[in-house]
Structure formats: structure tokens, C-alpha cells
XYZ file of C-alpha atoms in Angstrom:
281
model
C 56.354 67.082 34.021
C 54.669 64.882 31.471
C 51.326 63.160 32.166
C 51.533 59.322 32.061
C 49.734 57.807 29.091
C 47.225 54.958 29.664
C 48.361 51.558 28.391
C 47.400 50.681 24.856
C 44.659 48.030 24.667
C 45.827 44.576 23.626
C 44.534 43.261 20.366
C 41.849 40.617 20.898
C 42.897 37.117 20.121
C 41.246 35.860 16.965
C 38.154 33.619 17.619
C 39.053 30.088 16.795
C 35.432 29.043 16.023
C 33.609 25.754 16.775
C 34.039 22.524 14.920
C 31.229 20.025 15.299
C 32.302 16.465 16.080
C 29.457 15.255 13.844
C 30.710 14.864 10.265
C 28.823 16.888 7.677
C 27.827 14.676 4.758
C 25.675 15.199 1.719
C 22.307 13.573 2.284
C 20.907 11.058 -0.188
C 17.979 8.685 -0.630
C 19.527 6.157 1.740
C 19.210 8.579 4.654
C 15.548 9.217 3.822
C 14.896 5.475 3.606
C 16.479 4.909 7.020
C 14.339 7.687 8.490
C 11.099 6.333 7.022
C 11.923 2.785 8.129
C 12.430 4.049 11.681
C 9.052 5.807 11.553
C 7.014 2.940 10.131
C 8.381 0.371 12.571
C 7.991 2.689 15.575
C 4.313 3.642 15.362
C 1.558 1.430 16.778
C -0.651 1.772 13.705
C 1.779 -0.410 11.705
C 1.574 -3.285 14.183
C -2.213 -3.070 14.541
C -3.118 -2.750 10.864
C -0.713 -5.448 9.681
C -1.713 -7.701 12.578
C -5.406 -7.420 11.695
C -4.529 -7.965 8.026
C -2.757 -11.251 8.766
C -5.637 -12.430 10.996
C -8.211 -11.656 8.287
C -6.288 -13.237 5.429
C -5.377 -16.424 7.264
C -8.535 -16.678 9.379
C -11.098 -16.159 6.611
C -9.110 -18.138 4.051
C -8.784 -21.047 6.458
C -12.445 -20.874 7.480
C -13.618 -20.978 3.862
C -11.429 -23.999 3.094
C -12.519 -25.872 6.239
C -16.219 -25.333 5.488
C -15.815 -26.613 1.929
C -13.621 -29.563 2.920
C -16.180 -30.702 5.516
C -19.049 -30.514 3.052
C -20.042 -33.340 0.749
C -19.872 -31.228 -2.404
C -17.197 -31.785 -5.012
C -15.172 -28.859 -6.378
C -14.991 -30.352 -9.899
C -11.501 -29.096 -10.727
C -11.771 -25.646 -9.120
C -8.662 -23.728 -8.156
C -8.198 -24.243 -4.369
C -6.147 -21.055 -4.115
C -9.245 -18.990 -4.900
C -10.546 -19.419 -1.354
C -7.852 -17.010 -0.188
C -9.617 -14.267 -2.153
C -12.166 -13.509 0.574
C -9.605 -12.816 3.277
C -7.451 -10.724 0.952
C -10.426 -8.637 -0.155
C -11.218 -7.661 3.444
C -7.564 -7.482 4.429
C -6.740 -4.941 1.730
C -8.707 -2.399 3.793
C -5.974 -2.668 6.434
C -3.244 -2.067 3.842
C -5.197 0.934 2.524
C -5.500 2.359 6.040
C -1.794 1.939 6.771
C -0.874 3.516 3.443
C -2.933 6.613 4.175
C -1.591 6.921 7.724
C 2.008 6.699 6.509
C 1.692 10.164 4.970
C -1.495 11.871 6.163
C -0.827 11.332 9.869
C 2.332 13.471 9.634
C 0.269 16.375 8.355
C -2.200 15.919 11.211
C 0.499 16.003 13.900
C 2.687 18.638 12.219
C 5.607 16.208 12.068
C 5.826 16.823 8.347
C 7.532 20.167 9.035
C 10.380 18.386 10.820
C 10.602 15.838 8.021
C 10.804 18.491 5.315
C 13.354 20.498 7.312
C 15.606 17.460 7.632
C 15.112 16.596 3.949
C 14.109 19.637 1.859
C 13.789 17.481 -1.275
C 10.064 16.725 -1.117
C 10.127 14.274 -3.980
C 12.816 12.301 -2.177
C 10.695 12.149 0.976
C 7.678 10.812 -0.918
C 9.863 8.320 -2.793
C 11.378 7.052 0.468
C 7.959 6.657 2.074
C 6.728 4.819 -1.011
C 9.658 2.393 -1.177
C 9.579 1.532 2.525
C 5.802 1.111 2.647
C 5.599 -0.915 -0.572
C 8.325 -3.287 0.634
C 6.644 -3.856 4.004
C 3.171 -4.304 2.480
C 4.399 -6.679 -0.220
C 6.396 -8.902 2.139
C 3.567 -9.206 4.686
C 0.979 -9.898 1.972
C 3.215 -12.432 0.221
C 3.932 -14.388 3.402
C 0.230 -14.444 4.341
C -0.990 -15.392 0.853
C 1.622 -18.148 0.413
C 0.766 -19.649 3.794
C -2.990 -19.712 3.214
C -2.497 -20.963 -0.355
C -0.559 -24.024 0.821
C -3.049 -24.692 3.630
C -6.090 -24.407 1.335
C -4.502 -26.568 -1.350
C -3.768 -29.334 1.170
C -7.211 -29.137 2.811
C -9.143 -29.279 -0.463
C -7.007 -31.891 -2.175
C -9.543 -34.622 -1.462
C -12.606 -32.605 -2.521
C -12.006 -32.725 -6.231
C -9.953 -29.532 -6.412
C -7.350 -29.473 -9.136
C -3.622 -29.232 -8.595
C -2.751 -25.576 -9.380
C -0.262 -24.993 -12.146
C 2.944 -22.997 -11.681
C 1.310 -19.984 -13.330
C -1.683 -20.174 -10.991
C 0.602 -20.382 -7.970
C 2.537 -17.342 -9.210
C -0.604 -15.265 -9.805
C -2.301 -16.381 -6.592
C 0.677 -15.451 -4.408
C 3.181 -13.040 -5.976
C 0.723 -11.426 -8.399
C -2.003 -10.694 -5.882
C 0.598 -9.511 -3.330
C 2.009 -7.003 -5.812
C -1.501 -5.766 -6.590
C -2.464 -5.236 -2.937
C 0.880 -3.570 -2.136
C 0.371 -1.190 -5.074
C -3.186 -0.502 -3.911
C -1.735 0.453 -0.523
C 0.880 2.608 -2.250
C -1.875 4.396 -4.144
C -3.535 5.041 -0.779
C -0.271 6.510 0.541
C -0.145 8.879 -2.423
C -3.794 9.896 -1.978
C -3.000 10.596 1.682
C -0.188 12.891 0.572
C -2.537 14.732 -1.806
C -5.522 15.106 0.540
C -3.443 15.499 3.760
C -6.294 14.238 5.911
C -6.408 10.659 7.226
C -10.171 10.189 7.472
C -10.816 11.851 4.117
C -8.178 9.826 2.266
C -9.322 6.520 3.810
C -12.915 7.315 2.821
C -11.858 8.072 -0.750
C -9.922 4.814 -1.064
C -12.608 2.611 0.474
C -15.100 4.272 -1.870
C -12.806 3.498 -4.809
C -12.731 -0.157 -3.778
C -16.437 -0.681 -3.096
C -18.416 2.041 -4.894
C -18.086 0.825 -8.540
C -19.349 -2.652 -7.667
C -22.197 -1.349 -5.474
C -23.276 1.212 -8.085
C -23.258 -1.456 -10.810
C -25.529 -3.688 -8.732
C -28.224 -0.998 -8.737
C -28.045 -0.117 -12.428
C -31.211 -1.797 -13.727
C -31.772 0.375 -16.799
C -31.010 -1.334 -20.103
C -29.591 1.921 -21.463
C -26.868 1.809 -18.798
C -25.922 -1.810 -19.438
C -22.576 -0.896 -21.028
C -21.645 1.338 -18.074
C -22.764 -1.351 -15.650
C -20.602 -3.928 -17.396
C -17.502 -1.716 -17.281
C -18.015 -1.013 -13.578
C -18.162 -4.748 -12.949
C -15.123 -5.477 -15.093
C -12.818 -2.811 -13.647
C -13.960 -2.863 -10.022
C -11.139 -3.710 -7.626
C -12.867 -6.862 -6.259
C -13.163 -8.214 -9.803
C -9.540 -7.337 -10.577
C -8.462 -9.240 -7.462
C -10.526 -12.250 -8.518
C -8.757 -12.287 -11.905
C -5.583 -13.466 -10.146
C -7.510 -16.632 -9.244
C -9.122 -16.990 -12.707
C -12.554 -16.357 -11.161
C -13.582 -13.117 -12.851
C -17.086 -11.842 -12.154
C -17.561 -11.234 -15.888
C -16.679 -13.019 -19.113
C -14.945 -9.934 -20.521
C -12.648 -7.235 -19.221
C -9.200 -7.647 -17.608
C -7.613 -11.077 -17.669
C -4.250 -12.631 -16.905
C -1.887 -9.989 -15.521
C -3.941 -7.029 -16.804
C -5.052 -5.868 -13.313
C -1.416 -5.482 -12.268
C -0.587 -3.246 -15.243
C -3.722 -1.178 -14.578
C -2.819 -0.492 -10.950
C 0.803 0.247 -11.928
C -0.349 2.888 -14.437
C -2.829 4.510 -12.055
C -0.287 4.591 -9.218
C 2.426 6.087 -11.441
C 0.104 8.894 -12.578
C -0.981 9.600 -9.005
C 2.657 9.677 -7.844
C 3.604 12.214 -10.524
C 0.648 14.402 -9.524
C 1.524 14.149 -5.823
C 5.134 15.203 -6.437
C 3.976 18.199 -8.494
C 1.587 19.267 -5.710
C 4.267 18.842 -3.043
C 6.542 21.249 -4.868
C 3.796 23.878 -5.139
C 2.138 23.764 -1.714
C 3.362 24.739 1.732
C 3.762 21.957 4.277
């Protein structure tokens, strides 16, 4: 009598696999821009720094114009837009701070690892941060500078101030806004290089104030040439050039400060991209 054979095992059905309902697309700069826009509009530091910036620019610019308009002194053909300089000089510290925080804060919290995982192209990440930040900084600065320029011009019209030409309006609004936005962009890049918020902010504030302060204490005649160059190329003097009120009779003039900051920022950006490709996050 034959022994019954056990049944043959059935062949396993082939695994069908899993198809994600989320479409897989090739990422590009637009995705990085959308991500960075979401970040910059979501954090409180953006609202606080830009809010303080607007208060400083409009408040100090308006205060300076009111004081002069209520005085009995005549302006003798001075540019009324130049009274916006004081608020913009202090306000640029807010733009510098926001620029540094846009990059350095991600290194402090560790969020940069998530960012680089989502977008492995590090140059693209830095480019997206730069474009979004520059656009925000430029628009806010332009709106503030245009507003205070019109207010100052109307307040000082009866004090002997001249009627600004089209070129002076362009430099005192668009030109100075581009310069401050680029100064903030340079701060963003320095934040990416140093990767420490406090350190990068200190470096940038030192870059703004140190040359002018050092020049003030250079009394030696042998250092007169160095002293003069520090005056000419200090950031406060470059800002004043946009209002035709340079602290010196030589040095940058016209649109020169804008080309200087463009060149410095471009070099810093190239260096930051090279470092990003070499260092771990």
C-alpha cells in the first residue's frame, strides 16, 4: 500500500508593490524658492526685525524733518530727501540681523539637515535663500524710503529746500534700497559661512561701524591716507552718497557704492558656495 504524498506547496503570488499617490517630479529652483518663502514668512524674527526697521526709518526720518521744519533756519537749497539717511542708517542693522538669521539660525537649530536632505543641491538652497531674502528686504526698504521721502519733501518745502531732481529721487529711493538689500544679502552669506548667529551679526555690525570709528581716532599725520580711505569707503559714507552728502570730497560718488557692494557680495557668494560643497552640514 503506497504512502500518501503531502500536497505540493502553492507558488506565492507575485508581490504587486506599492505605488505612491504623490507624483514624483524632478525638483528645481522653484521648489526651493517656495520652501524658503514659507520659512521666512513663518518665523517671528522676520516680523520683528522688519517691523522695527520700518519704525526706525519712518520715525527718525519724520522726526528729523519735523525738527528742521519747525526751526527758523533756512536749508539754502539742500536735498530734503537726505533727512531719511539717519533712519536708514540705524534701520540697516535690522536688515543685517534678519539676513544673518535667515541662514545661521538653521545651523543653530539643526534644521539645515532637513533642508539639505530635501534639496541636496547646496548651491540651489543658498541661491533660493538669497533671492527670497533680497526681494523681501528690497520691497520693504523701498516702500519705507519712498514714503519718508515724500513726507520729508512736503514738510521741508517751505524751508528753502530744493525740489529734488528725477535722478535724486531715483538714488534716494531705489538706489539706497538696493544698497541696503544687498548689505542684508551679504549678511546672509556671512551667516552661511560662519554658521553662528551672534558671531555673524557681530562681524557685520563691525563692518558697518568699525572703519568710521577707527578713522576718527587716527590722529597721526603718517596715517592720513589710511584715515581718508576709511572715511571714503565706510558704509555710512557710502549710504550718504545716495543723497549727495558724502562725508569727504573724494572717494565714491554717484552710483559707485552700489557697484562696490555688488562686487563684494558676488565674491562672498562664490566663496560661500565653495565652502558649502566642502563642509558637512
